[in-house]
Short mmCIF file of C-alpha atoms in Angstrom, two decimals:
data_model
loop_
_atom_site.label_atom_id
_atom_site.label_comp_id
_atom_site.label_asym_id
_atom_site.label_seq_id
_atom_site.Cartn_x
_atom_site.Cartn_y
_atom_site.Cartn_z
CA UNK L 9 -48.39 -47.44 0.13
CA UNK L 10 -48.08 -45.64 3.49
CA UNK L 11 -48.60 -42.05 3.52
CA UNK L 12 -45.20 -39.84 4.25
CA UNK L 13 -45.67 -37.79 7.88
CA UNK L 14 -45.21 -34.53 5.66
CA UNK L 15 -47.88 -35.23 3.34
CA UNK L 16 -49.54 -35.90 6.83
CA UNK L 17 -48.98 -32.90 8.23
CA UNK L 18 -49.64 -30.87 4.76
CA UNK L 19 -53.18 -32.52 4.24
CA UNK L 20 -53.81 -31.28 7.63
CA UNK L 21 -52.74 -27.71 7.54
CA UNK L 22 -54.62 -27.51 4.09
CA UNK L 23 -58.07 -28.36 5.45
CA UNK L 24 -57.14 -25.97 8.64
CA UNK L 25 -56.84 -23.48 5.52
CA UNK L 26 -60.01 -24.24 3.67
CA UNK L 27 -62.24 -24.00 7.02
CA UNK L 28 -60.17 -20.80 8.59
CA UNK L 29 -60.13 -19.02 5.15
CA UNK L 30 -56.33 -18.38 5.10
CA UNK L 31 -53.65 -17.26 2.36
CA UNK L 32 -50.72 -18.56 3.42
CA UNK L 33 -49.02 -17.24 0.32
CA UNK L 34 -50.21 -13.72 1.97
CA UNK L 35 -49.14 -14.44 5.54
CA UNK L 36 -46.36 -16.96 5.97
CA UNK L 37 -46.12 -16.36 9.64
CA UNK L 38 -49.91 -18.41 9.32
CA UNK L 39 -47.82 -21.22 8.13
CA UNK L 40 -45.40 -21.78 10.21
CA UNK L 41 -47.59 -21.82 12.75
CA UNK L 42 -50.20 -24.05 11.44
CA UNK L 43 -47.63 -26.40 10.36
CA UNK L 44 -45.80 -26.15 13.52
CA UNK L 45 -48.99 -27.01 15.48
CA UNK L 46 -49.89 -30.16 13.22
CA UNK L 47 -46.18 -31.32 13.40
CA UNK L 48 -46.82 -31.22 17.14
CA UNK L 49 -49.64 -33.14 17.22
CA UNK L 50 -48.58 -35.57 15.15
CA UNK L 51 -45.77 -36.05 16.97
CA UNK L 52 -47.63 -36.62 20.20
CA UNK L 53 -50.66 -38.71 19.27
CA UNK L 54 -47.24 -41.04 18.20
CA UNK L 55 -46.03 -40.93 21.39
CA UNK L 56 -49.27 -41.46 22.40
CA UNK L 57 -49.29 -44.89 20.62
CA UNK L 58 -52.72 -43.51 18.29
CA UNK L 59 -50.18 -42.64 15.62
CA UNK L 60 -47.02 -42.97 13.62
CA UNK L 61 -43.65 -42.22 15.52
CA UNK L 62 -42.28 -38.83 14.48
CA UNK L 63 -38.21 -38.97 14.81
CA UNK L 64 -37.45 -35.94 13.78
CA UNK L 65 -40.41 -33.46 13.75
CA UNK L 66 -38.12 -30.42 12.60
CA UNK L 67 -37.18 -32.50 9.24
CA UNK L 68 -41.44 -33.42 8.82
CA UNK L 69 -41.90 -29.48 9.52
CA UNK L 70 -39.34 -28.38 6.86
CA UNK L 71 -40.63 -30.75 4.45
CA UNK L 72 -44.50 -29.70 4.85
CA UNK L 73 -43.87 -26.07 5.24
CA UNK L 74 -41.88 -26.58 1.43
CA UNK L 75 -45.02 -28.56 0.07
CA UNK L 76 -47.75 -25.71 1.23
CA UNK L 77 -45.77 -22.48 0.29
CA UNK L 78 -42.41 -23.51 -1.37
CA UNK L 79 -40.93 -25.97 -3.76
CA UNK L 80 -41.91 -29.42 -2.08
CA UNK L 81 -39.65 -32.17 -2.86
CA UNK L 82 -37.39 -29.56 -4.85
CA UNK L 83 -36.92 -27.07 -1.85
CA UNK L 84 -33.68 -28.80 -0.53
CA UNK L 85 -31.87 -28.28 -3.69
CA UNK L 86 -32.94 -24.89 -4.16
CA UNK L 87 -31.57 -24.38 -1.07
CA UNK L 88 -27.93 -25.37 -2.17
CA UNK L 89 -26.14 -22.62 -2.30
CA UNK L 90 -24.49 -24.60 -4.90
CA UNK L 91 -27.32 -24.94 -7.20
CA UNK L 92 -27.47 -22.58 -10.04
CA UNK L 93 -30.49 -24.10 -11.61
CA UNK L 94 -33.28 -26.38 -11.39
CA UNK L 95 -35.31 -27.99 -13.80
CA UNK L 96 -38.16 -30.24 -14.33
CA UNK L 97 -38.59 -32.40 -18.03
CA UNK L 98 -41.79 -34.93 -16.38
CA UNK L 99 -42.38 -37.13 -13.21
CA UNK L 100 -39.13 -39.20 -13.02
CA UNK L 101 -36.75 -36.29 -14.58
CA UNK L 102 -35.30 -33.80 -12.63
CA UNK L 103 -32.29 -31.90 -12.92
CA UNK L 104 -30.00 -29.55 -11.05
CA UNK L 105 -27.17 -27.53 -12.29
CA UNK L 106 -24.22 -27.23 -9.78
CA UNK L 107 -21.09 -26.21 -10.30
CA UNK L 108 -22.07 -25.63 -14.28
CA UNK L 109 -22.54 -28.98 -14.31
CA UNK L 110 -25.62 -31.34 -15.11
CA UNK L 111 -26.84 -33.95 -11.82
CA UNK L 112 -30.01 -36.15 -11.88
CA UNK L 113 -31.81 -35.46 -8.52
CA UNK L 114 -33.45 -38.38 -8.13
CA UNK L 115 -36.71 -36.76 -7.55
CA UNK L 116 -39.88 -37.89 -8.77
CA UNK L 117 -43.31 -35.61 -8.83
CA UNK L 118 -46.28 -36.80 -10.83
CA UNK L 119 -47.77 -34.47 -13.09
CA UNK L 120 -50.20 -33.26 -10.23
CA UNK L 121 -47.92 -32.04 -8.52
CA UNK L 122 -45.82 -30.58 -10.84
CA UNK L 123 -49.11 -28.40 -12.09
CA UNK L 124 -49.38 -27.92 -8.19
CA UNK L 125 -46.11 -26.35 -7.97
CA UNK L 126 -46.55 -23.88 -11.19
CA UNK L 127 -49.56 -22.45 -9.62
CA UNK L 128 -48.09 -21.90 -6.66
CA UNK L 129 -44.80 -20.30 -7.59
CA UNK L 130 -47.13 -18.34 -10.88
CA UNK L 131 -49.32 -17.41 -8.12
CA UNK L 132 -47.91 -13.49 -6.90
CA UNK L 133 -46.53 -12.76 -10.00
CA UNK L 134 -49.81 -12.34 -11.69
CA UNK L 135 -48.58 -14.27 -14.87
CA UNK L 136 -50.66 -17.45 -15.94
CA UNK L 137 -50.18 -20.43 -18.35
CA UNK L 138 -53.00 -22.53 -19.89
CA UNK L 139 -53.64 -23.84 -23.49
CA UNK L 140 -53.73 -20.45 -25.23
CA UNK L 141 -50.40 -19.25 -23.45
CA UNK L 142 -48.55 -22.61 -23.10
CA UNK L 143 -45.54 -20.70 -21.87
CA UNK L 144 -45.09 -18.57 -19.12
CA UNK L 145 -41.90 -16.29 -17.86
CA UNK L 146 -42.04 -15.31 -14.49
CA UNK L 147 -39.86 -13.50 -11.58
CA UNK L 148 -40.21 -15.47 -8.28
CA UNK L 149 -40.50 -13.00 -4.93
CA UNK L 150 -36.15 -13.09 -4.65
CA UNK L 151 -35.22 -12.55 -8.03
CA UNK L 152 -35.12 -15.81 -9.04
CA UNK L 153 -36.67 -16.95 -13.26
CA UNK L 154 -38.72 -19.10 -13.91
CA UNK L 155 -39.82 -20.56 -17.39
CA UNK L 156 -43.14 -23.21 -17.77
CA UNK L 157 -43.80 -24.93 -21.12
CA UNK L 158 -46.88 -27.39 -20.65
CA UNK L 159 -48.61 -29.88 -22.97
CA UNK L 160 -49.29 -30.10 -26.03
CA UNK L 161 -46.15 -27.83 -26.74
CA UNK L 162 -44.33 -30.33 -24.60
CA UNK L 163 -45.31 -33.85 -23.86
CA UNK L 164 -45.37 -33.35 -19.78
CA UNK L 165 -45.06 -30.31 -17.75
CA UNK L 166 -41.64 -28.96 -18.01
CA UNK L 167 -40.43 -26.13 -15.86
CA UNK L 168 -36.88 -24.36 -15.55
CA UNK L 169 -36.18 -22.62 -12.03
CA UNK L 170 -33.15 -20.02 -12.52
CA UNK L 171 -31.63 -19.27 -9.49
CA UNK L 172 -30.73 -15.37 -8.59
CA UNK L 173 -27.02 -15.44 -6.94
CA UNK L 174 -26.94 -12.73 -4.14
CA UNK L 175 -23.90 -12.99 -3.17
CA UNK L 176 -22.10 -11.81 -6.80
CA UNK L 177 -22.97 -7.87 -6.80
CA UNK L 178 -19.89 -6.09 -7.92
CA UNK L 179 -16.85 -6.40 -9.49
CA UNK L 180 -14.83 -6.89 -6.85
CA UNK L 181 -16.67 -9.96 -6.10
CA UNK L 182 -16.41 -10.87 -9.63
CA UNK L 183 -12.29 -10.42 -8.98
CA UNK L 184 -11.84 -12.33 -6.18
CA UNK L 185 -14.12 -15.43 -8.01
CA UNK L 186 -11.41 -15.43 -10.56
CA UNK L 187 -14.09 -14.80 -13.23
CA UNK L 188 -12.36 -11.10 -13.78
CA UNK L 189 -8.99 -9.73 -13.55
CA UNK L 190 -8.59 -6.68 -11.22
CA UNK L 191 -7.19 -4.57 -13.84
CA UNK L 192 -9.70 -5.06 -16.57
CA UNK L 193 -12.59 -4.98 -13.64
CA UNK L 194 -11.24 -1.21 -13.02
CA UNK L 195 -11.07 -0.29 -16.36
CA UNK L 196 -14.53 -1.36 -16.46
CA UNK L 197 -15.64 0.74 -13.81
CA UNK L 198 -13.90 3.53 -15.11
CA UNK L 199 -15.94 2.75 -18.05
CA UNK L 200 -19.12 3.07 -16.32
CA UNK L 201 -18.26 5.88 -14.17
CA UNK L 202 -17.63 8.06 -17.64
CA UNK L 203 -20.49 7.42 -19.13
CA UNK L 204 -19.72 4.26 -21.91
CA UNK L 205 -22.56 2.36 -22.94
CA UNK L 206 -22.05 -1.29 -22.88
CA UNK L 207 -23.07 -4.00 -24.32
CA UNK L 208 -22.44 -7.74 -22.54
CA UNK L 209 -22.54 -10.64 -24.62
CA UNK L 210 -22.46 -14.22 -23.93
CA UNK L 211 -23.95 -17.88 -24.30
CA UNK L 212 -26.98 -18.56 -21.79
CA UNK L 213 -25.77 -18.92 -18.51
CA UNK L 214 -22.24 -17.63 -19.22
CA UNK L 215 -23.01 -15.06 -16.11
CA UNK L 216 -24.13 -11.72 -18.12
CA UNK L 217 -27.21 -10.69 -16.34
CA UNK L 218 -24.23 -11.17 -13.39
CA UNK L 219 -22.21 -9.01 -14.56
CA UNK L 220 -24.49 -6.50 -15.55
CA UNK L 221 -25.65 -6.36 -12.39
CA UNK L 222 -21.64 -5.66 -11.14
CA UNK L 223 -21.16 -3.31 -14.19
CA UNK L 224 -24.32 -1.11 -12.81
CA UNK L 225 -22.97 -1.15 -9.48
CA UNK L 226 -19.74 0.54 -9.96
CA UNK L 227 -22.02 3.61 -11.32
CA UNK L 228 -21.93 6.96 -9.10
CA UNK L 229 -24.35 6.65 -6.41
CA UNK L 230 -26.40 9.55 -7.50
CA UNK L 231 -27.04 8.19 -10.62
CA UNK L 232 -30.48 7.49 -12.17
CA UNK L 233 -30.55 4.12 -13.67
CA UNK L 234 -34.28 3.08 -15.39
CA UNK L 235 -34.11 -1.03 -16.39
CA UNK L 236 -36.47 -2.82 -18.78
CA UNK L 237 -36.59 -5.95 -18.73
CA UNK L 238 -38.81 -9.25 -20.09
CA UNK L 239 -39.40 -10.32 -16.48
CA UNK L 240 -37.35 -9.19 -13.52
CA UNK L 241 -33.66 -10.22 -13.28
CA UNK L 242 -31.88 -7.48 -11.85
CA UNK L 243 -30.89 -6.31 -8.49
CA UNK L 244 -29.97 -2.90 -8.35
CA UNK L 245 -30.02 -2.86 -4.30
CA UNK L 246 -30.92 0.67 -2.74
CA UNK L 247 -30.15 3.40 -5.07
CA UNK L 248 -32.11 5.58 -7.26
CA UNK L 249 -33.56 2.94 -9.81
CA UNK L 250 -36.72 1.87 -11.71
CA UNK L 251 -36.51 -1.44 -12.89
CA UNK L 252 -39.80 -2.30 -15.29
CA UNK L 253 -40.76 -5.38 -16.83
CA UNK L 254 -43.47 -6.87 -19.71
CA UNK L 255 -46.49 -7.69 -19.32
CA UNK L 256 -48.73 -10.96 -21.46
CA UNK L 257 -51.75 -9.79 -22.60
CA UNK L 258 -55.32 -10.43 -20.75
CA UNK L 259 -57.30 -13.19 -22.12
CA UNK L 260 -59.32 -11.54 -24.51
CA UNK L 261 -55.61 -10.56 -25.72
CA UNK L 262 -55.42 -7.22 -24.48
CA UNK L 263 -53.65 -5.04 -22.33
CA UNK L 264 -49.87 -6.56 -23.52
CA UNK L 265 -47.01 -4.07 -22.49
CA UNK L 266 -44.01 -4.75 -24.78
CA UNK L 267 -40.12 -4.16 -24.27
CA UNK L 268 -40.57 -1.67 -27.24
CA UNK L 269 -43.16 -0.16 -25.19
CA UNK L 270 -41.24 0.09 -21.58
CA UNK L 271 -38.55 1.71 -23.39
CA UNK L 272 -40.07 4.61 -25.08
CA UNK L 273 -41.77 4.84 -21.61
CA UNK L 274 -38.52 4.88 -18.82
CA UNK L 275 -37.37 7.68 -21.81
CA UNK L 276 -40.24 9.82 -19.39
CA UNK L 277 -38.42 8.84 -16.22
CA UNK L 278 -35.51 11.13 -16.46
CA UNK L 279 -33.06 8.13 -16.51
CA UNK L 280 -29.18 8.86 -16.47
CA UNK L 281 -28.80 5.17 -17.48
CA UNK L 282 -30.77 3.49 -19.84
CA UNK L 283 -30.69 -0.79 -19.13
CA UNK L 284 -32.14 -3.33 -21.35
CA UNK L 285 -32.23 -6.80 -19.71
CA UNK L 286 -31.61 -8.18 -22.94
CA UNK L 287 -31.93 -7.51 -26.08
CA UNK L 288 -33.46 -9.84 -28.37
CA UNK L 289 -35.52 -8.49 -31.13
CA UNK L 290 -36.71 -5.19 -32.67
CA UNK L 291 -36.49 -3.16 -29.59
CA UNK L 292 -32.82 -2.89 -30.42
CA UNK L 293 -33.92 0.10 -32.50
CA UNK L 294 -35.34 1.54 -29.61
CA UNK L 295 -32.40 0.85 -27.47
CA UNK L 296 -29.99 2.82 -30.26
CA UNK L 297 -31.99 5.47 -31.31
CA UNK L 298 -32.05 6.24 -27.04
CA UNK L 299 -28.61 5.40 -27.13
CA UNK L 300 -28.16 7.97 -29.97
CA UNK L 301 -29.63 11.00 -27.77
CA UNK L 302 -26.59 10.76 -25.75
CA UNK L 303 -27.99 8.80 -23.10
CA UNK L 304 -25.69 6.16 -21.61
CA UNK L 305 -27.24 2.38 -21.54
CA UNK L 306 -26.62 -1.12 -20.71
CA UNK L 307 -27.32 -4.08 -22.09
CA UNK L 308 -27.18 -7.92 -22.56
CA UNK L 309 -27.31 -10.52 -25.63
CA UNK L 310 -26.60 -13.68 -26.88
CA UNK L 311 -23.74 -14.15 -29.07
CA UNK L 312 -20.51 -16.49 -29.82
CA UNK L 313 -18.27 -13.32 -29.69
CA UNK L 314 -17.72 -9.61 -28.42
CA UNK L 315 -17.52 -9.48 -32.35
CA UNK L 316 -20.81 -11.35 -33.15
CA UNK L 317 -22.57 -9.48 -30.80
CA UNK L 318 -21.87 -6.23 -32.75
CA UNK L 319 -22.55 -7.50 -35.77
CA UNK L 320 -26.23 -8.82 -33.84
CA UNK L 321 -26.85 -5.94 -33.12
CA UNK L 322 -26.75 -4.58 -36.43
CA UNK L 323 -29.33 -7.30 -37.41
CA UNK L 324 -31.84 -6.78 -34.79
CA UNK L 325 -33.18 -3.91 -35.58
CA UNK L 326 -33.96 -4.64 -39.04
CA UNK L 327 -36.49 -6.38 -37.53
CA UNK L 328 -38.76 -3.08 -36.74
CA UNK L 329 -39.90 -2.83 -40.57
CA UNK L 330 -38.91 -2.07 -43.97
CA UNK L 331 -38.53 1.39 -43.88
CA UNK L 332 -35.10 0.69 -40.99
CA UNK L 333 -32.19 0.03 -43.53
CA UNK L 334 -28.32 -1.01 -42.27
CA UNK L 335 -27.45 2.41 -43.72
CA UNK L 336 -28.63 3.77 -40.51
CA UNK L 337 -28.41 0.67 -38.01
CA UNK L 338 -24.67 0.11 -38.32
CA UNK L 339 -23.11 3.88 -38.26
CA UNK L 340 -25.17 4.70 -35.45
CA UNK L 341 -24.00 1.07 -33.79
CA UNK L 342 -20.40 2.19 -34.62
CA UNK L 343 -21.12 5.82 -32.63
CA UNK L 344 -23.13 4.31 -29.52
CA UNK L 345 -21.71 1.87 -28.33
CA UNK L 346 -18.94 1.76 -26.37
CA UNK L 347 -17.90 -1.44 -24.93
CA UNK L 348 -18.54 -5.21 -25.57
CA UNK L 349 -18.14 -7.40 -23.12
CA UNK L 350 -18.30 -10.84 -23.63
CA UNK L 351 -18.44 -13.69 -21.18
CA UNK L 352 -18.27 -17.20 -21.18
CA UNK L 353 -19.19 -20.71 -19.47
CA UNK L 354 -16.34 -23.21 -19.72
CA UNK L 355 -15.83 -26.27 -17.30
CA UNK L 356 -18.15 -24.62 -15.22
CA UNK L 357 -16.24 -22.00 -14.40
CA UNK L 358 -17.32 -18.39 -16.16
CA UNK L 359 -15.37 -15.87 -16.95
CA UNK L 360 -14.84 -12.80 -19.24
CA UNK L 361 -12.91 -13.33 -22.12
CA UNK L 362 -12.67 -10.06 -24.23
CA UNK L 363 -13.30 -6.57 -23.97
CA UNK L 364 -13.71 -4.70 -27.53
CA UNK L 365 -13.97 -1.29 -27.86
CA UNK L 366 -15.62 0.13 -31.29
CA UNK L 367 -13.73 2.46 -32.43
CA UNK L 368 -16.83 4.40 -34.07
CA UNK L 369 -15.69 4.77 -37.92
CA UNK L 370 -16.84 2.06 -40.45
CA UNK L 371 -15.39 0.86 -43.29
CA UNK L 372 -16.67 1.84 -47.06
CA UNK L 373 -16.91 -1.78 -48.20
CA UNK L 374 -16.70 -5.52 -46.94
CA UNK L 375 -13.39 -5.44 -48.67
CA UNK L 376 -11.78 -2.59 -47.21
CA UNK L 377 -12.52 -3.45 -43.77
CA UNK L 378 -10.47 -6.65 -44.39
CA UNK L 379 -7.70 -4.62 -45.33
CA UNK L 380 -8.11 -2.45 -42.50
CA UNK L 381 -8.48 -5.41 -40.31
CA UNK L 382 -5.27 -6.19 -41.33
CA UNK L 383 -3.39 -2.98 -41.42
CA UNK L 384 -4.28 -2.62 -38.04
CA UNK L 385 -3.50 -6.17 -36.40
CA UNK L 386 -0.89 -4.96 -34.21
CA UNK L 387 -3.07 -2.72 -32.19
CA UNK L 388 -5.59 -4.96 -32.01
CA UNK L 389 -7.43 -3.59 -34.30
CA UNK L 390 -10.28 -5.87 -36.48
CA UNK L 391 -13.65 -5.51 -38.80
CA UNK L 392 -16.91 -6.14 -37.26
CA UNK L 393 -18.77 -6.68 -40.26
CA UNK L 394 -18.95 -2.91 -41.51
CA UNK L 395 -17.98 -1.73 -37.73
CA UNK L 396 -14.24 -1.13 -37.00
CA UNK L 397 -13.27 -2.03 -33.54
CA UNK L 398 -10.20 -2.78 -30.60
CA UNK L 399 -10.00 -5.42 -29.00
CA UNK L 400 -8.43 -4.10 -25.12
CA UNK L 401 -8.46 -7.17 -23.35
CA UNK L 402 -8.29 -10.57 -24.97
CA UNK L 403 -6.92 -14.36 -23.91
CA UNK L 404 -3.59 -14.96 -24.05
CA UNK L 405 -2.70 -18.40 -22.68
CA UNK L 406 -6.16 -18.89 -21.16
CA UNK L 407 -5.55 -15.29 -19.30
CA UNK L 408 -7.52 -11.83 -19.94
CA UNK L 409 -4.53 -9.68 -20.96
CA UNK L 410 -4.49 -5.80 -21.90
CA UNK L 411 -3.53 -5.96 -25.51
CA UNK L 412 -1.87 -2.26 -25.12
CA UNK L 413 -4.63 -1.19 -27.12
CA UNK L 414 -7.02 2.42 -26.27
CA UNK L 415 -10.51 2.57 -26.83
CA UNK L 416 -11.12 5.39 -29.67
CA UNK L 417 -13.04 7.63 -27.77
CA UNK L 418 -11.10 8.55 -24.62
CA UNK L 419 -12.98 11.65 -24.73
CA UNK L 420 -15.55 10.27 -21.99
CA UNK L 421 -12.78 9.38 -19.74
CA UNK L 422 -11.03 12.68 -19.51
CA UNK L 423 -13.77 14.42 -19.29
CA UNK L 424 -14.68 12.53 -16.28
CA UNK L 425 -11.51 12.83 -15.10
CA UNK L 426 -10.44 9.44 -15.47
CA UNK L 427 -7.41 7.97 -17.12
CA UNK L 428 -7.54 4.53 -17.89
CA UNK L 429 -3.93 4.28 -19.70
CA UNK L 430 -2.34 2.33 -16.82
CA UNK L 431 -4.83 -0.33 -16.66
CA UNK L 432 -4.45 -0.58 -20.91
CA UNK L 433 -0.91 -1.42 -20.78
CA UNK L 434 0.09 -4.19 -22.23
CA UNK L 435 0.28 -7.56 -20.56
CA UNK L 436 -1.63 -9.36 -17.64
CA UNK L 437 -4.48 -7.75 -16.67
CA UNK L 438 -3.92 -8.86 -12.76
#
């Protein structure tokens, strides 16, 4: 089988490399030349009549110039605006997610060249994946996640490219997409701009590293915001912010920073706003008892409900050791945070859904807060396990609607000068 004039032009431009020493990862400028000049002469030992025609040399440049320092074959549908994710299960399956929904690309790459394309997009971030680390998390140079799992975890190479969005950075943006209405995206921001800590919940891909990102943009400009994250996610854009993320350990299993670790560490970095990417496992203690000095923070995790996620993060961190019991997770829970959030993906379209405030009391027993929960339905009012909370915006024929509900502690608003009882009245929230 005839060679493609990309994989031409690429086998050329590689042995250029090898005998000029370059790093075209380093200097990308060195690639477009180089491929520019093979493309070119290519094209003209064709004309020539020593060579294969070349129709359309800017399509055999694109498609090279992807091969040596982007995604090869996969570089047109990252491109796609469209495209929210890409994915590779083995040679002949390849997926794309666009519009929140599933496709089959059509693409094959053999296993070569899927191992071809890990290294190169693992290559800057100074993460690696072999047999004793068969999975890798990574942050690609514009923003963008990546996740590898290779054999014998899986049974071929299987990689999951998560694209970063640029274009959704505020609320305002988040508005005009329909995914928020404009009166429960300014009580939000008068939410941030007092101080709240919040906590966004979701399913994966239901958009809450998204709207974090819009949440933390509606803060004052002069605010300090430290972020810790597994690998990086957020954008922040220019303002006065520190964004951290873990590190694996070396190969003789050393040298591991943990979330844990990064955030007893941004604690140092004078931070006005505490953000953890997500929060997953046992550094929710160290996210509360931070949250607990007074600090403001942010954060993300996976739940089913604003309600679920409370009631998570109760759970999580049990997980430190024995001696953290739910007598002090869940009061201190009820006290810190402020907000939930919660997001979903539906049709491919995603959205927010509720807003719950915690109104910071608990109840005495499982069987109080039921009666409480019930007492108080016409406010909104419900038990989160032991954590009583108000719900301020919920669904109402498939709309986000102010329930007429107030969060508990208004305290933060008017002392920020900020009065949010407009925006809580009840009925459509646009």
């Amino acid at each position: 089988m005839p060679r493609s004039l990309d994989a031409i032009v690429t086998d050329r431009v590689r042995a250029r490399v090898g005998r000029e020493r370059l790093d075209l990862a380093a200097d990308p400028a060195a690639a477009d030349r180089l491929v520019g000049e093979e493309t070119r002469r290519l094209a003209e030992a064709g004309v020539a009549g020593v060579g294969p025609d070349v129709a359309d040399e800017s399509a055999v440049g694109r498609a090279a110039l992807a091969a040596l320092t982007g995604l090869g074959p996969l570089q047109p549908w990252y491109d796609d605006p469209e495209v929210e994710e890409l994915w590779v299960n083995g040679p002949d399956a390849v997926f794309a997610a666009r519009g929140g929904q599933t496709v089959a690309t059509g693409i094959r790459i053999d296993e070569v060249g899927i191992r071809d394309l890990v290294e190169r997009m693992l290559l800057r971030t100074g993460r690696r994946v072999d047999l004793s680390t068969p999975f890798v998390d990574a942050s690609l140079p514009d923003g963008s996640r990546l996740h590898v799992a290779i054999p014998e975890v899986t049974r071929a190479w299987s990689c999951n490219i998560r694209k970063f969005d640029r274009r959704i950075r505020d609320l305002p943006t988040l508005v005009a997409l329909g995914s928020l209405p404009l009166l429960a995206a300014e009580f939000l921001r008068m939410s941030v701009l007092a101080g709240c800590s919040i906590l966004v919940s979701g399913a994966t891909q239901a958009g809450k590293t998204t709207l974090l990102g819009a949440l933390l943009a509606a803060g004052r400009a002069g605010e300090r915001v430290v972020s810790v994250e597994e690998t990086f996610e957020l954008d922040l854009g220019a303002r006065d912010w520190v964004a951290m993320q873990c590190r694996q350990p070396s190969l003789e299993g050393t040298g591991e920073v943990t979330l844990r670790r990064l955030v007893k560490e941004a604690l140092r970095m004078r931070p006005d706003r505490l953000v953890v990417g997500e929060v997953r496992d046992a550094e929710a203690l160290d996210l509360l008892i931070a949250l607990n000095s007074g600090l403001p923070g942010a954060s993300s995790i996976h739940a089913n409900s604003a309600r679920e996620a409370l009631a998570k993060l109760c759970t999580l961190p049990l997980l430190a050791g024995r001696n953290i019991d739910s007598g002090f997770v869940v009061p201190t829970v009820a006290s810190c945070i402020d907000l939930v959030v919660h997001c979903e993906l539906r049709r491919g379209r995603r959205r927010v859904v509720e807003i719950l405030a915690p109104s910071g009391g608990t109840s005495a027993a499982a069987g109080a807060a039921g009666a409480a929960s019930v007492g108080m339905a016409s406010v909104g009012m419900a038990s989160v396990g032991a954590i009583e909370a108000t719900t301020l915006f919920g669904l109402v024929d498939e709309r986000l609607e102010a329930t007429g509900a107030h969060p508990a502690r208004m305290a933060k608003f008017l002392a920020a000068g900020l009065d949010p009882t407009m925006l809580l009245a009840r009925g459509p929230a646009s």
